[in-house]
Coordinates of C-alpha atoms in Angstrom, one line a residue:
V1 CA -3.5 0.0 -13.4
Q2 CA -5.6 3.1 -13.8
L3 CA -5.0 6.8 -14.5
Q4 CA -7.6 9.4 -13.8
A5 CA -7.1 12.8 -15.5
S6 CA -9.0 15.8 -14.1
G7 CA -9.0 19.5 -13.8
G8 CA -10.1 20.6 -17.3
G9 CA -12.6 23.3 -17.9
L10 CA -13.4 26.5 -19.7
V11 CA -10.8 29.3 -19.2
Q12 CA -10.3 32.7 -20.8
P13 CA -7.2 33.4 -22.9
G14 CA -4.3 34.2 -20.6
G15 CA -5.8 32.2 -17.8
S16 CA -4.5 29.1 -15.9
L17 CA -5.5 25.6 -15.1
R18 CA -3.9 22.8 -13.2
L19 CA -4.6 19.3 -14.5
S20 CA -4.2 16.3 -12.2
C21 CA -3.3 12.7 -13.1
A22 CA -4.1 10.3 -10.2
A23 CA -2.8 6.8 -10.4
S24 CA -4.2 3.7 -8.8
G25 CA -3.0 0.2 -8.9
F26 CA 0.7 1.2 -9.2
T27 CA 3.2 3.7 -7.8
L28 CA 3.7 6.3 -10.5
E29 CA 7.0 7.7 -9.1
Y30 CA 8.8 4.7 -10.6
Y31 CA 7.6 5.3 -14.2
V32 CA 7.5 7.9 -16.9
I33 CA 4.2 9.8 -16.9
G34 CA 3.3 11.8 -20.0
W35 CA 0.7 14.4 -20.8
F36 CA -0.8 14.5 -24.3
R37 CA -3.5 16.5 -26.0
Q38 CA -5.7 16.0 -29.0
A39 CA -7.6 18.9 -30.6
P40 CA -10.6 18.3 -32.9
G41 CA -9.4 17.0 -36.2
K42 CA -5.8 16.7 -35.2
E43 CA -3.5 13.9 -34.1
R44 CA -2.7 13.3 -30.5
E45 CA 0.5 15.1 -29.6
G46 CA 2.9 15.0 -26.7
V47 CA 2.9 18.0 -24.3
S48 CA 5.1 17.0 -21.4
C49 CA 6.5 14.1 -19.5
I50 CA 8.3 13.4 -16.3
S51 CA 10.7 10.5 -15.6
S52 CA 10.9 8.5 -12.5
G53 CA 12.7 9.8 -9.4
D54 CA 14.0 13.3 -9.8
G55 CA 14.6 12.6 -13.5
D56 CA 14.2 14.2 -16.8
L57 CA 11.4 16.6 -17.8
Y58 CA 10.3 17.2 -21.3
Y59 CA 8.1 19.9 -22.8
A60 CA 6.9 20.4 -26.3
D61 CA 8.1 23.6 -27.9
A62 CA 4.5 24.9 -28.0
V63 CA 4.2 24.9 -24.2
K64 CA 7.7 25.6 -23.0
G65 CA 7.8 28.4 -20.5
R66 CA 4.0 28.2 -20.0
F67 CA 3.4 24.6 -18.7
T68 CA 5.0 22.9 -15.7
I69 CA 4.9 19.2 -14.9
S70 CA 5.3 18.0 -11.4
R71 CA 4.7 15.0 -9.2
N72 CA 3.4 14.5 -5.7
N73 CA 4.5 11.0 -4.6
A74 CA 2.5 11.1 -1.4
K75 CA -0.7 11.6 -3.5
N76 CA 0.5 9.3 -6.3
T77 CA -0.4 12.2 -8.7
V78 CA 1.2 14.1 -11.5
Y79 CA 0.2 17.6 -12.2
L80 CA 0.3 19.8 -15.3
Q81 CA 0.2 23.5 -14.4
M82 CA -0.8 25.4 -17.5
N83 CA -0.4 29.2 -17.6
S84 CA -0.9 31.9 -20.2
L85 CA -3.4 29.6 -22.0
A86 CA -4.3 30.4 -25.6
P87 CA -7.1 29.2 -27.8
E88 CA -4.7 26.8 -29.6
D89 CA -4.3 25.0 -26.3
T90 CA -7.9 23.8 -26.5
A91 CA -7.9 20.0 -26.6
V92 CA -8.7 16.9 -24.7
Y93 CA -5.7 16.3 -22.4
Y94 CA -4.7 12.8 -21.5
C95 CA -2.1 11.3 -19.1
A96 CA -0.4 8.1 -19.8
T97 CA 2.4 5.8 -18.7
D98 CA 4.6 3.2 -20.3
K99 CA 4.9 1.5 -16.9
V100 CA 8.4 0.4 -17.7
V101 CA 11.0 0.7 -14.9
G102 CA 14.0 2.6 -15.9
S103 CA 12.7 4.5 -18.9
S104 CA 13.1 8.2 -19.2
C105 CA 11.6 11.1 -21.0
P106 CA 10.8 11.6 -23.7
I107 CA 9.6 8.3 -25.1
D108 CA 7.6 7.6 -28.3
I109 CA 3.9 7.8 -28.0
D110 CA 3.6 4.2 -29.1
N111 CA 5.3 3.0 -26.0
Y112 CA 2.7 4.4 -23.7
R113 CA 0.5 1.4 -22.7
Y114 CA -1.9 2.8 -20.1
W115 CA -4.0 5.9 -20.7
G116 CA -6.4 8.0 -18.6
Q117 CA -9.8 8.9 -19.9
G118 CA -9.0 12.5 -20.9
T119 CA -10.1 15.9 -19.6
L120 CA -11.3 18.7 -21.8
V121 CA -9.6 22.1 -21.8
T122 CA -11.4 24.9 -23.6
V123 CA -9.7 28.3 -23.9
S124 CA -12.1 30.8 -25.2
S125 CA -13.4 34.3 -24.4

């Protein structure tokens, strides 16, 4: 079971990025996939998650209306489209899964068992 997060980079305030979370070793459409972020000196926080099938979506208040999570089952990949980025969005972004059939968003961070390596997003002028 592996998750590979990618798509981070440096972007100006107001800009956009799309993060990708590619899965290998399992079919991610059957499980909850969550996006988290950790800024320097801060705890890791939940950003968004998507349940299996056409299930529930969750967004943290800080990103509602700006971020969109989606899934491409053919590519076994979950995306996080991030628009109207602000400096406070600067963080390392991680994707993760609990890999439990039947669970749905949101779930506690302690229940995520498999994590990708993280991708750095820097929002700065």
